[in-house]
Every structure is written in C-alpha cells, then in structure tokens.
mmCIF file of C-alpha atoms and ligand atoms in Angstrom:
data_model
loop_
_atom_site.group_PDB
_atom_site.id
_atom_site.type_symbol
_atom_site.label_atom_id
_atom_site.label_comp_id
_atom_site.label_asym_id
_atom_site.label_seq_id
_atom_site.Cartn_x
_atom_site.Cartn_y
_atom_site.Cartn_z
ATOM 1 C CA MET V 1 -18.007 32.596 29.212
ATOM 2 C CA LYS V 2 -15.622 32.138 26.298
ATOM 3 C CA PHE V 3 -11.970 32.844 27.055
ATOM 4 C CA GLU V 4 -8.803 32.830 24.993
ATOM 5 C CA LEU V 5 -6.148 30.231 25.741
ATOM 6 C CA PHE V 6 -3.002 31.509 27.414
ATOM 7 C CA ASP V 7 -0.639 29.742 24.964
ATOM 8 C CA LEU V 8 2.526 30.452 26.919
ATOM 9 C CA GLU V 9 1.286 29.073 30.246
ATOM 10 C CA ARG V 10 -0.625 26.223 28.573
ATOM 11 C CA ASN V 11 2.470 24.976 26.765
ATOM 12 C CA GLN V 12 4.576 25.284 29.886
ATOM 13 C CA SER V 13 1.970 23.576 32.064
ATOM 14 C CA LEU V 14 1.736 20.642 29.676
ATOM 15 C CA PHE V 15 5.424 20.077 28.977
ATOM 16 C CA GLU V 16 7.718 21.718 31.553
ATOM 17 C CA ASN V 17 7.766 18.626 33.763
ATOM 18 C CA GLU V 18 8.006 16.170 30.857
ATOM 19 C CA VAL V 19 11.143 17.342 29.024
ATOM 20 C CA ASP V 20 14.756 16.543 29.982
ATOM 21 C CA TYR V 21 15.745 20.229 29.871
ATOM 22 C CA ASN V 22 13.245 22.924 30.689
ATOM 23 C CA LEU V 23 14.752 26.182 29.428
ATOM 24 C CA SER V 24 11.324 27.825 29.315
ATOM 25 C CA GLU V 25 11.515 29.207 32.871
ATOM 26 C CA SER V 26 12.020 32.945 33.246
ATOM 27 C CA GLY V 27 13.087 32.969 36.891
ATOM 28 C CA VAL V 28 16.177 31.960 38.818
ATOM 29 C CA HIS V 29 16.576 28.418 40.169
ATOM 30 C CA PRO V 30 14.406 28.323 43.348
ATOM 31 C CA LEU V 31 15.862 28.654 46.819
ATOM 32 C CA LYS V 32 15.168 26.257 49.695
ATOM 33 C CA ILE V 33 13.554 27.272 52.997
ATOM 34 C CA SER V 34 16.800 26.166 54.711
ATOM 35 C CA GLU V 35 18.741 28.695 52.616
ATOM 36 C CA ILE V 36 16.591 31.693 53.496
ATOM 37 C CA LEU V 37 15.525 31.216 57.133
ATOM 38 C CA THR V 38 17.713 30.943 60.234
ATOM 39 C CA ASP V 39 17.565 27.741 62.323
ATOM 40 C CA ASP V 40 15.401 29.527 64.885
ATOM 41 C CA GLU V 41 13.023 30.729 62.194
ATOM 42 C CA GLN V 42 12.776 27.241 60.710
ATOM 43 C CA ARG V 43 11.805 25.886 64.131
ATOM 44 C CA GLU V 44 9.288 28.717 64.524
ATOM 45 C CA LEU V 45 7.821 27.873 61.121
ATOM 46 C CA LEU V 46 7.267 24.248 62.171
ATOM 47 C CA ASN V 47 5.284 25.376 65.193
ATOM 48 C CA LYS V 48 3.035 27.873 63.478
ATOM 49 C CA ASN V 49 -0.711 27.455 63.726
ATOM 50 C CA LEU V 50 -2.070 27.525 60.225
ATOM 51 C CA TYR V 51 -4.301 30.582 60.479
ATOM 52 C CA TYR V 52 -6.006 32.286 57.591
ATOM 53 C CA GLY V 53 -4.077 35.379 58.643
ATOM 54 C CA TYR V 54 -4.921 38.802 57.239
ATOM 55 C CA THR V 55 -6.801 38.613 53.969
ATOM 56 C CA ASN V 56 -4.973 41.676 52.614
ATOM 57 C CA GLY V 57 -1.578 40.480 53.917
ATOM 58 C CA THR V 58 -0.071 40.889 57.380
ATOM 59 C CA PRO V 59 0.801 44.468 58.373
ATOM 60 C CA GLU V 60 4.463 43.329 58.737
ATOM 61 C CA LEU V 61 4.631 42.129 55.147
ATOM 62 C CA ARG V 62 2.719 45.082 53.713
ATOM 63 C CA GLN V 63 5.141 47.399 55.497
ATOM 64 C CA ARG V 64 8.145 45.546 54.002
ATOM 65 C CA VAL V 65 6.648 45.928 50.537
ATOM 66 C CA ALA V 66 5.742 49.589 51.070
ATOM 67 C CA ASP V 67 9.343 50.270 52.187
ATOM 68 C CA MET V 68 10.599 49.015 48.820
ATOM 69 C CA TYR V 69 8.810 51.880 47.043
ATOM 70 C CA GLY V 70 9.885 54.834 49.192
ATOM 71 C CA ASP V 71 8.599 57.197 51.858
ATOM 72 C CA THR V 72 5.343 58.127 50.173
ATOM 73 C CA PHE V 73 4.020 54.551 50.466
ATOM 74 C CA SER V 74 2.378 52.999 53.527
ATOM 75 C CA ILE V 75 0.700 49.684 54.242
ATOM 76 C CA GLU V 76 -2.561 51.217 52.966
ATOM 77 C CA ASN V 77 -1.025 51.278 49.494
ATOM 78 C CA VAL V 78 -0.281 47.537 49.394
ATOM 79 C CA LEU V 79 -2.370 44.400 48.905
ATOM 80 C CA ILE V 80 -0.665 40.990 49.096
ATOM 81 C CA THR V 81 -1.758 38.666 46.282
ATOM 82 C CA SER V 82 -1.301 35.112 45.119
ATOM 83 C CA GLY V 83 1.615 35.838 42.802
ATOM 84 C CA SER V 84 1.811 38.814 40.491
ATOM 85 C CA ALA V 85 -0.570 36.835 38.285
ATOM 86 C CA GLU V 86 -3.417 37.505 40.744
ATOM 87 C CA ALA V 87 -2.292 41.113 41.090
ATOM 88 C CA ASN V 88 -2.594 41.572 37.309
ATOM 89 C CA PHE V 89 -5.986 39.872 37.332
ATOM 90 C CA LEU V 90 -7.298 42.176 40.074
ATOM 91 C CA SER V 91 -6.015 45.298 38.308
ATOM 92 C CA ILE V 92 -7.845 44.422 35.108
ATOM 93 C CA MET V 93 -11.046 43.265 36.811
ATOM 94 C CA THR V 94 -11.354 46.306 39.045
ATOM 95 C CA GLN V 95 -10.432 49.087 36.619
ATOM 96 C CA LEU V 96 -11.685 48.061 33.186
ATOM 97 C CA GLU V 97 -14.978 47.254 31.553
ATOM 98 C CA SER V 98 -15.993 45.629 28.326
ATOM 99 C CA GLY V 99 -15.549 48.124 25.461
ATOM 100 C CA ASP V 100 -12.676 49.999 27.155
ATOM 101 C CA GLU V 101 -9.443 50.330 25.251
ATOM 102 C CA ILE V 102 -5.934 49.630 26.530
ATOM 103 C CA ILE V 103 -2.479 50.049 25.037
ATOM 104 C CA TYR V 104 -0.370 46.965 25.558
ATOM 105 C CA MET V 105 3.380 46.463 25.208
ATOM 106 C CA VAL V 106 4.517 43.567 22.996
ATOM 107 C CA PRO V 107 6.414 41.299 23.121
ATOM 108 C CA ASN V 108 5.166 40.426 26.587
ATOM 109 C CA TYR V 109 3.915 37.714 28.925
ATOM 110 C CA LEU V 110 0.407 38.118 27.401
ATOM 111 C CA GLN V 111 -1.567 37.258 30.580
ATOM 112 C CA ILE V 112 -3.232 40.678 30.534
ATOM 113 C CA TYR V 113 -3.604 40.583 26.747
ATOM 114 C CA HIS V 114 -5.633 37.352 26.714
ATOM 115 C CA LEU V 115 -7.547 38.164 29.875
ATOM 116 C CA ALA V 116 -8.572 41.639 28.745
ATOM 117 C CA ARG V 117 -9.646 40.432 25.294
ATOM 118 C CA SER V 118 -11.685 37.631 26.887
ATOM 119 C CA PHE V 119 -13.639 40.316 28.791
ATOM 120 C CA GLY V 120 -14.357 42.349 25.657
ATOM 121 C CA ILE V 121 -11.675 44.971 26.238
ATOM 122 C CA ILE V 122 -10.044 46.343 23.091
ATOM 123 C CA VAL V 123 -6.306 45.684 23.256
ATOM 124 C CA LYS V 124 -4.080 47.827 21.043
ATOM 125 C CA SER V 125 -0.666 46.171 20.885
ATOM 126 C CA LEU V 126 2.256 48.570 20.644
ATOM 127 C CA PRO V 127 5.560 46.908 19.729
ATOM 128 C CA LEU V 128 8.920 47.479 21.309
ATOM 129 C CA HIS V 129 11.534 48.030 18.610
ATOM 130 C CA GLN V 130 14.602 45.841 18.625
ATOM 131 C CA GLU V 131 16.565 48.475 16.676
ATOM 132 C CA LEU V 132 15.837 50.951 19.495
ATOM 133 C CA GLY V 133 17.179 48.486 22.087
ATOM 134 C CA TRP V 134 13.701 47.041 22.684
ATOM 135 C CA GLN V 135 12.152 50.424 23.498
ATOM 136 C CA TRP V 136 8.862 52.040 22.672
ATOM 137 C CA ASP V 137 8.781 54.953 20.238
ATOM 138 C CA VAL V 138 6.906 57.558 22.346
ATOM 139 C CA ASP V 139 5.569 59.312 19.219
ATOM 140 C CA GLU V 140 3.990 56.032 18.198
ATOM 141 C CA LEU V 141 2.411 55.766 21.648
ATOM 142 C CA LYS V 142 1.018 59.304 21.352
ATOM 143 C CA SER V 143 -0.396 58.516 17.920
ATOM 144 C CA ILE V 144 -2.537 55.580 19.098
ATOM 145 C CA VAL V 145 -3.943 57.069 22.314
ATOM 146 C CA THR V 146 -7.631 58.013 22.031
ATOM 147 C CA PRO V 147 -10.216 59.370 24.489
ATOM 148 C CA LYS V 148 -11.284 55.733 24.984
ATOM 149 C CA THR V 149 -7.813 54.695 26.225
ATOM 150 C CA LYS V 150 -8.271 53.636 29.851
ATOM 151 C CA MET V 151 -4.884 52.103 30.582
ATOM 152 C CA ILE V 152 -1.307 51.826 29.334
ATOM 153 C CA VAL V 153 0.125 48.439 30.249
ATOM 154 C CA VAL V 154 3.879 47.880 30.418
ATOM 155 C CA CYS V 155 6.192 45.144 31.628
ATOM 156 C CA ASN V 156 9.470 46.535 32.977
ATOM 157 C CA PRO V 157 11.990 44.886 33.039
ATOM 158 C CA ASN V 158 10.435 43.309 30.002
ATOM 159 C CA ASN V 159 9.575 39.664 29.552
ATOM 160 C CA PRO V 160 10.747 38.220 27.105
ATOM 161 C CA THR V 161 13.508 40.617 25.987
ATOM 162 C CA GLY V 162 15.075 41.362 29.391
ATOM 163 C CA ALA V 163 15.271 45.046 28.353
ATOM 164 C CA LEU V 164 14.867 47.978 30.760
ATOM 165 C CA MET V 165 12.759 50.945 29.739
ATOM 166 C CA ASN V 166 14.845 54.076 29.053
ATOM 167 C CA PRO V 167 14.169 56.991 31.448
ATOM 168 C CA GLU V 168 13.055 59.193 28.512
ATOM 169 C CA VAL V 169 10.523 56.588 27.413
ATOM 170 C CA MET V 170 9.259 56.233 30.996
ATOM 171 C CA ASP V 171 8.831 60.000 31.208
ATOM 172 C CA GLY V 172 6.982 59.901 27.878
ATOM 173 C CA VAL V 173 4.571 57.230 29.145
ATOM 174 C CA ILE V 174 3.905 59.223 32.332
ATOM 175 C CA GLU V 175 3.318 62.409 30.317
ATOM 176 C CA VAL V 176 0.793 60.662 28.069
ATOM 177 C CA ALA V 177 -0.961 59.140 31.103
ATOM 178 C CA ARG V 178 -1.165 62.542 32.826
ATOM 179 C CA GLU V 179 -2.509 64.264 29.714
ATOM 180 C CA THR V 180 -5.182 61.657 29.060
ATOM 181 C CA GLY V 181 -5.966 60.765 32.684
ATOM 182 C CA CYS V 182 -5.589 57.055 31.948
ATOM 183 C CA TRP V 183 -4.171 54.363 34.237
ATOM 184 C CA VAL V 184 -0.621 53.060 34.025
ATOM 185 C CA LEU V 185 -0.237 49.402 34.932
ATOM 186 C CA SER V 186 3.383 48.343 35.283
ATOM 187 C CA ASP V 187 4.204 44.661 35.764
ATOM 188 C CA GLU V 188 7.571 44.797 37.538
ATOM 189 C CA VAL V 189 7.945 41.172 38.581
ATOM 190 C CA TYR V 190 11.499 41.081 37.120
ATOM 191 C CA ARG V 191 12.637 44.196 38.998
ATOM 192 C CA GLY V 192 15.568 43.258 41.221
ATOM 193 C CA ALA V 193 17.023 40.871 38.620
ATOM 194 C CA GLU V 194 19.100 43.529 36.827
ATOM 195 C CA LEU V 195 22.453 42.204 35.604
ATOM 196 C CA ASP V 196 24.320 45.254 36.937
ATOM 197 C CA GLY V 197 22.721 44.832 40.378
ATOM 198 C CA VAL V 198 21.073 48.270 40.325
ATOM 199 C CA GLU V 199 17.307 48.129 40.811
ATOM 200 C CA CYS V 200 15.678 49.980 37.950
ATOM 201 C CA ARG V 201 13.313 52.912 38.427
ATOM 202 C CA SER V 202 9.795 51.830 39.342
ATOM 203 C CA PHE V 203 6.640 53.417 37.974
ATOM 204 C CA ALA V 204 5.207 53.379 41.531
ATOM 205 C CA GLY V 205 3.750 56.776 42.421
ATOM 206 C CA ALA V 206 4.278 58.204 38.916
ATOM 207 C CA THR V 207 0.635 59.357 38.816
ATOM 208 C CA ASP V 208 -2.392 58.953 41.124
ATOM 209 C CA LYS V 209 -3.611 56.312 38.717
ATOM 210 C CA THR V 210 -0.491 54.145 38.574
ATOM 211 C CA ILE V 211 -0.500 50.508 39.642
ATOM 212 C CA VAL V 212 2.634 48.431 40.140
ATOM 213 C CA ASN V 213 2.440 44.651 40.370
ATOM 214 C CA ALA V 214 5.318 42.412 41.391
ATOM 215 C CA GLY V 215 6.217 39.430 43.542
ATOM 216 C CA LEU V 216 8.793 36.926 44.729
ATOM 217 C CA SER V 217 8.754 34.445 41.835
ATOM 218 C CA LYS V 218 11.526 35.817 39.636
ATOM 219 C CA ALA V 219 14.273 38.066 41.060
ATOM 220 C CA TYR V 220 13.775 36.480 44.503
ATOM 221 C CA SER V 221 13.826 32.855 43.267
ATOM 222 C CA LEU V 222 10.775 31.876 45.351
ATOM 223 C CA PRO V 223 7.958 30.979 42.924
ATOM 224 C CA GLY V 224 6.686 28.207 45.209
ATOM 225 C CA LEU V 225 5.592 30.750 47.817
ATOM 226 C CA ARG V 226 3.065 32.093 45.269
ATOM 227 C CA LEU V 227 3.488 35.525 46.732
ATOM 228 C CA GLY V 228 2.912 38.801 44.948
ATOM 229 C CA TRP V 229 1.570 42.279 45.577
ATOM 230 C CA THR V 230 -0.216 45.189 44.008
ATOM 231 C CA VAL V 231 0.718 48.761 44.916
ATOM 232 C CA GLY V 232 -1.343 51.871 44.238
ATOM 233 C CA SER V 233 -3.628 54.500 45.740
ATOM 234 C CA GLU V 234 -5.678 53.597 48.822
ATOM 235 C CA THR V 235 -8.889 53.752 46.791
ATOM 236 C CA TYR V 236 -7.517 51.292 44.243
ATOM 237 C CA ILE V 237 -6.132 48.980 46.950
ATOM 238 C CA ASN V 238 -9.500 48.845 48.728
ATOM 239 C CA ARG V 239 -11.259 48.008 45.488
ATOM 240 C CA ALA V 240 -8.700 45.322 44.602
ATOM 241 C CA TRP V 241 -8.999 43.884 48.143
ATOM 242 C CA SER V 242 -12.804 43.658 47.743
ATOM 243 C CA PHE V 243 -12.338 41.666 44.554
ATOM 244 C CA HIS V 244 -9.644 39.505 46.177
ATOM 245 C CA ASP V 245 -12.441 38.286 48.538
ATOM 246 C CA PHE V 246 -13.762 36.424 45.470
ATOM 247 C CA THR V 247 -10.460 35.066 44.140
ATOM 248 C CA VAL V 248 -8.242 33.442 46.765
ATOM 249 C CA ILE V 249 -9.382 35.278 49.965
ATOM 250 C CA ASN V 250 -5.767 35.461 51.033
ATOM 251 C CA VAL V 251 -2.269 34.181 50.409
ATOM 252 C CA ALA V 252 -1.146 31.092 52.372
ATOM 253 C CA TYR V 253 -0.308 32.287 55.886
ATOM 254 C CA LEU V 254 3.099 30.524 55.831
ATOM 255 C CA SER V 255 4.075 32.265 52.581
ATOM 256 C CA ASP V 256 3.154 35.625 54.056
ATOM 257 C CA TRP V 257 5.239 34.855 57.168
ATOM 258 C CA VAL V 258 8.319 33.709 55.193
ATOM 259 C CA ALA V 259 8.080 36.721 52.882
ATOM 260 C CA SER V 260 7.933 39.157 55.789
ATOM 261 C CA LYS V 261 11.215 37.677 57.088
ATOM 262 C CA ILE V 262 13.167 37.682 53.845
ATOM 263 C CA LEU V 263 12.074 41.135 52.658
ATOM 264 C CA GLU V 264 13.998 42.791 55.483
ATOM 265 C CA TYR V 265 16.495 45.022 53.604
ATOM 266 C CA SER V 266 19.810 43.199 54.162
ATOM 267 C CA ARG V 267 18.304 39.760 53.540
ATOM 268 C CA ARG V 268 16.524 40.863 50.432
ATOM 269 C CA ARG V 269 19.792 42.380 49.131
ATOM 270 C CA LYS V 270 21.578 39.082 49.763
ATOM 271 C CA ILE V 271 19.045 37.192 47.654
ATOM 272 C CA LEU V 272 19.232 39.771 44.861
ATOM 273 C CA ASP V 273 23.061 39.637 44.895
ATOM 274 C CA ARG V 274 22.901 35.860 44.488
ATOM 275 C CA THR V 275 20.529 36.401 41.550
ATOM 276 C CA LYS V 276 22.892 38.892 39.924
ATOM 277 C CA ASP V 277 25.965 36.655 40.278
ATOM 278 C CA HIS V 278 24.187 33.591 38.976
ATOM 279 C CA LEU V 279 22.657 35.419 36.000
ATOM 280 C CA ASN V 280 25.917 37.078 34.953
ATOM 281 C CA HIS V 281 27.749 33.777 35.103
ATOM 282 C CA ASN V 282 25.179 31.870 33.067
ATOM 283 C CA LEU V 283 24.638 34.682 30.578
ATOM 284 C CA ASN V 284 28.352 34.771 29.705
ATOM 285 C CA MET V 285 28.191 31.055 29.065
ATOM 286 C CA LEU V 286 25.048 31.454 26.925
ATOM 287 C CA CYS V 287 26.556 34.268 24.840
ATOM 288 C CA ASP V 288 29.776 32.244 24.239
ATOM 289 C CA TRP V 289 27.645 29.310 23.148
ATOM 290 C CA ALA V 290 25.513 31.457 20.807
ATOM 291 C CA GLU V 291 28.580 32.631 18.867
ATOM 292 C CA HIS V 292 28.820 29.117 17.415
ATOM 293 C CA VAL V 293 25.125 28.845 16.520
ATOM 294 C CA PRO V 294 24.410 30.800 13.311
ATOM 295 C CA ALA V 295 20.721 29.816 13.424
ATOM 296 C CA LEU V 296 20.204 32.247 16.333
ATOM 297 C CA THR V 297 21.204 35.794 17.270
ATOM 298 C CA ILE V 298 21.174 36.626 20.945
ATOM 299 C CA THR V 299 20.981 40.221 22.208
ATOM 300 C CA ARG V 300 22.400 40.643 25.707
ATOM 301 C CA PRO V 301 19.505 41.373 28.110
ATOM 302 C CA GLU V 302 19.825 43.928 30.929
ATOM 303 C CA ALA V 303 17.699 42.018 33.432
ATOM 304 C CA ALA V 304 15.899 38.747 34.169
ATOM 305 C CA ALA V 305 16.936 35.171 33.417
ATOM 306 C CA ILE V 306 15.731 35.374 29.828
ATOM 307 C CA THR V 307 16.893 36.345 26.366
ATOM 308 C CA PHE V 308 14.818 36.702 23.216
ATOM 309 C CA ALA V 309 16.834 35.072 20.426
ATOM 310 C CA LYS V 310 16.235 35.950 16.797
ATOM 311 C CA LEU V 311 15.730 33.010 14.447
ATOM 312 C CA ASN V 312 17.952 33.197 11.376
ATOM 313 C CA ILE V 313 16.358 30.188 9.713
ATOM 314 C CA PRO V 314 13.101 29.893 7.753
ATOM 315 C CA MET V 315 11.083 28.284 10.517
ATOM 316 C CA SER V 316 8.259 29.708 12.603
ATOM 317 C CA SER V 317 8.867 30.086 16.322
ATOM 318 C CA GLU V 318 6.340 27.362 17.148
ATOM 319 C CA GLU V 319 7.868 24.952 14.598
ATOM 320 C CA PHE V 320 11.260 25.530 16.193
ATOM 321 C CA VAL V 321 9.951 25.011 19.734
ATOM 322 C CA PHE V 322 7.789 21.972 18.940
ATOM 323 C CA ASN V 323 10.541 20.226 16.911
ATOM 324 C CA LEU V 324 13.116 20.885 19.593
ATOM 325 C CA ARG V 325 10.734 19.651 22.287
ATOM 326 C CA ASP V 326 9.628 16.494 20.485
ATOM 327 C CA ASN V 327 13.021 15.427 19.069
ATOM 328 C CA PHE V 328 15.535 16.741 21.631
ATOM 329 C CA SER V 329 13.425 17.043 24.820
ATOM 330 C CA VAL V 330 14.276 20.702 25.451
ATOM 331 C CA LEU V 331 11.542 23.265 26.104
ATOM 332 C CA LEU V 332 11.817 26.934 25.061
ATOM 333 C CA THR V 333 8.985 29.439 24.541
ATOM 334 C CA ALA V 334 7.911 30.620 21.089
ATOM 335 C CA GLY V 335 7.926 34.290 20.100
ATOM 336 C CA LYS V 336 4.345 33.806 18.908
ATOM 337 C CA TRP V 337 3.277 33.149 22.518
ATOM 338 C CA HIS V 338 4.838 36.493 23.457
ATOM 339 C CA GLY V 339 3.119 38.375 20.640
ATOM 340 C CA MET V 340 6.125 38.560 18.268
ATOM 341 C CA GLU V 341 7.089 36.055 15.559
ATOM 342 C CA GLY V 342 10.666 35.288 14.489
ATOM 343 C CA PHE V 343 12.105 34.800 17.991
ATOM 344 C CA VAL V 344 12.373 32.160 20.695
ATOM 345 C CA ARG V 345 12.946 32.800 24.390
ATOM 346 C CA PHE V 346 15.685 31.049 26.356
ATOM 347 C CA GLY V 347 15.565 30.920 30.153
ATOM 348 C CA TYR V 348 19.034 30.640 31.647
ATOM 349 C CA GLY V 349 18.340 30.839 35.390
ATOM 350 C CA THR V 350 18.691 27.119 36.181
ATOM 351 C CA PRO V 351 22.038 25.632 37.387
ATOM 352 C CA GLU V 352 24.957 26.080 34.970
ATOM 353 C CA GLU V 353 25.403 22.395 34.084
ATOM 354 C CA TYR V 354 21.694 22.023 33.392
ATOM 355 C CA VAL V 355 21.632 25.056 31.067
ATOM 356 C CA ARG V 356 24.817 23.870 29.329
ATOM 357 C CA SER V 357 23.428 20.373 28.678
ATOM 358 C CA GLY V 358 20.184 21.858 27.338
ATOM 359 C CA LEU V 359 22.129 24.182 25.042
ATOM 360 C CA ASP V 360 24.188 21.252 23.706
ATOM 361 C CA ARG V 361 20.941 19.670 22.588
ATOM 362 C CA VAL V 362 19.820 22.936 20.965
ATOM 363 C CA SER V 363 23.130 22.946 19.017
ATOM 364 C CA ASP V 364 22.472 19.389 17.834
ATOM 365 C CA PHE V 365 18.967 20.405 16.773
ATOM 366 C CA CYS V 366 20.206 23.478 14.870
ATOM 367 C CA LYS V 367 22.862 21.396 13.052
ATOM 368 C CA LYS V 368 20.215 18.866 12.001
ATOM 369 C CA TYR V 369 17.787 21.474 10.679
HETATM 370 C C1 PLP K 1 5.620 39.453 33.295
HETATM 371 C C2 PLP K 1 5.036 38.428 34.208
HETATM 372 N N1 PLP K 1 4.050 38.799 35.047
HETATM 373 C C3 PLP K 1 3.498 37.923 35.893
HETATM 374 C C4 PLP K 1 3.909 36.607 35.927
HETATM 375 C C5 PLP K 1 3.267 35.670 36.915
HETATM 376 O O1 PLP K 1 4.198 35.362 37.921
HETATM 377 P P1 PLP K 1 3.839 35.037 39.424
HETATM 378 O O2 PLP K 1 2.380 34.911 39.549
HETATM 379 O O3 PLP K 1 4.566 33.778 39.733
HETATM 380 O O4 PLP K 1 4.366 36.186 40.237
HETATM 381 C C6 PLP K 1 4.927 36.172 35.067
HETATM 382 C C7 PLP K 1 5.349 34.760 35.049
HETATM 383 O O5 PLP K 1 6.146 34.315 34.270
HETATM 384 C C8 PLP K 1 5.509 37.112 34.190
HETATM 385 O O6 PLP K 1 6.479 36.778 33.354
#
C-alpha cells in the first residue's frame, strides 16, 4: 500500500531529540509519576502484576472518561485507545471507505488528512479564516457539502492556532451534520488547556453520529502514558473496539491504572489548573518577546501551548524552520505541515527558561535573515 508521509510527525521524530531547543511540542512539559500519585499509590504501582487488563479499557477508567462528558454518557460509550492518534485512526478506518468524501478543517494536525487520502478518501480542506478569529465561515461549509459527504472533521481547540470554535459556528456544523446525516469527528485533545481555565463546549452527543477523540497527552501533560479515548454511540464504540483488536489490542495496563486515578474530578482539576497557570505565564513572556521581532506576528491563542505566528518576511515556512533548525538548533513546525503556508507554529509549554533561551536564538536568526 502507498501512503502519504506525515510531514509534521516525520520532522519531529527525526529532529526533536537532536536540537538544543525543541519548541515544536504542542503540549505542556510532562509531569512525573511522583507528582501525580500519592506515596501509597506509587507503592501499589510497584506491586502491580502486569496484566493485559481490559482490551477496551478498565470499567473504572471508562467511567471516569464518561463522567467528563455528562449524564447521557456511560462506559458503553467509551473505548480507551493508545493516544488520541489511535482514536483518530479507528474512527477513520471504521466509518469511511475509499471514494467517500470528508470535509476537513485546516490548518490542522493533518493526521486524518494524510491517512484518509492514503485510503482513497476524498478530502475537501476548508480553511479557518484568521480575519474571523480563526473560525469557519458556515456558509462556506454549506456550499461544499454534497450527498457524498460522509464526515465533517474538526479539531477544537484547534492545533495549530489555539483558537476555540465560536458557539454559532459549532451550531452551524451540527445543523449541517443533522441535515445531511453525516458524521462529525471532533478531535478535542487540547480541551482542558484553555487559557481562561474554562473547559470549552464539547461536540460529544451533538448528534447520534458524533465522535469525540481526546487523551492525556496535551492538557494533562502526560504524553508518555500514551492514553487516549474515543467517545460515541454504543454501535460505533463496538465497531471501533473490534478494529482495536487489530491495532494495539489494549493500552498498557499501568497507563490505564494511572489514568483512572488522576481523572478523579478534583485531581484532574488540579492538573488542569497547573496547565492554565503555566501557559498564561509563558504566553505573556512570548507575546512580550514577539513585540521586538518584526519578522513575526503572533495572535494570542485561547487554548493549548501553541501559537501560529505569521511570517512577515519573504521566506517559506519550511525554509524558515529548516534554516532555524540547522543554524540555530531550534525546532519549530512549518505552516506547510499544518496545511497553511505563511506561518510557523511555536510551542511554549516547556519550562520558562527553556522557552526563553530558544526564543533568544529565534531573535538572533531573525536579525541575521
Ligand atoms: C490534534 C491532535 N490530535 C491528535 C494528536 C496525537 O496525540 P496523542 O496520540 O499523543 O494523544 C496530536 C498530537 O500532537 C494532535 O495535535
């Protein structure tokens, strides 16, 4: 089978551990086990037998996840996956076929974009508009929907802009999905990392054919657990679970156990409050820095440890990123890898001093070029 390269992940995989300053990460600096479990729990963890566990996730963890989406959700609506990446993979593999058409938000993470195209699915990219505060124009959405449209795919909060979808736009998407009977797939892995500390509205339950994918890698600062989930109707969950038998069988038992502890409401709030404080602090620093860098314009994001900076110099996003990487050992991601030229993405979730030192090198680079 021929498949497209996932430029964003490929470039990160190759260089994120080689550069002095990796500002290509979109999550918050990872937590340690000792910071999230009590002493008793840490001892319990050391004495765990390493079972397979439940292939769809333990009932305890599925209940914690279901609770995050309100009373209408039960453990039957949740499948635990290996990161939200696997959740996205399962959603595409179980609901779409070659020749189907999907509408896809750009700029974006592009996992679903490349994957779907590799399987012969027609992907119609629909841009967010910066002048609308990185929102979709709902009329534009209505104009490109056809009877062949099987799914509308969104990322909210959005990667790479850090924008939140307006309630009116969300209502518009749901209306279009209801009228056409198509699926809505909402990647909400950045939900919980809002800068004002208020979790944004989820698409979960918006229609019978809505899928929400998320996980612990971003807002929860726990990418090393490789823990995600997919939420939807029981029929969808059973189908996704059947496909999950072929992918990873199940998530590591220890990750499932740790996640079920930390997703208890008050503990999960504590982690999200840490995220909010850290992001606000670093973002203020980043915005102050950007005022002295005419080569870039930064729009304040509303969520996530990322900002999509406009390039004010005649250089492509890849040229900027490759030159910066090779001459100043700082890694960013190129707008091109997110489906939109003319921008580069900064991740600012690492410790303050680390971000500051990386930004100093970006200043030196911008002065030189
Ligand atoms: C929008 C989006 N979805 C999914 C993923 C995959 O994350 P994970 O599998 O760690 O949950 C990422 C990673 O950057 C992302 O940005």
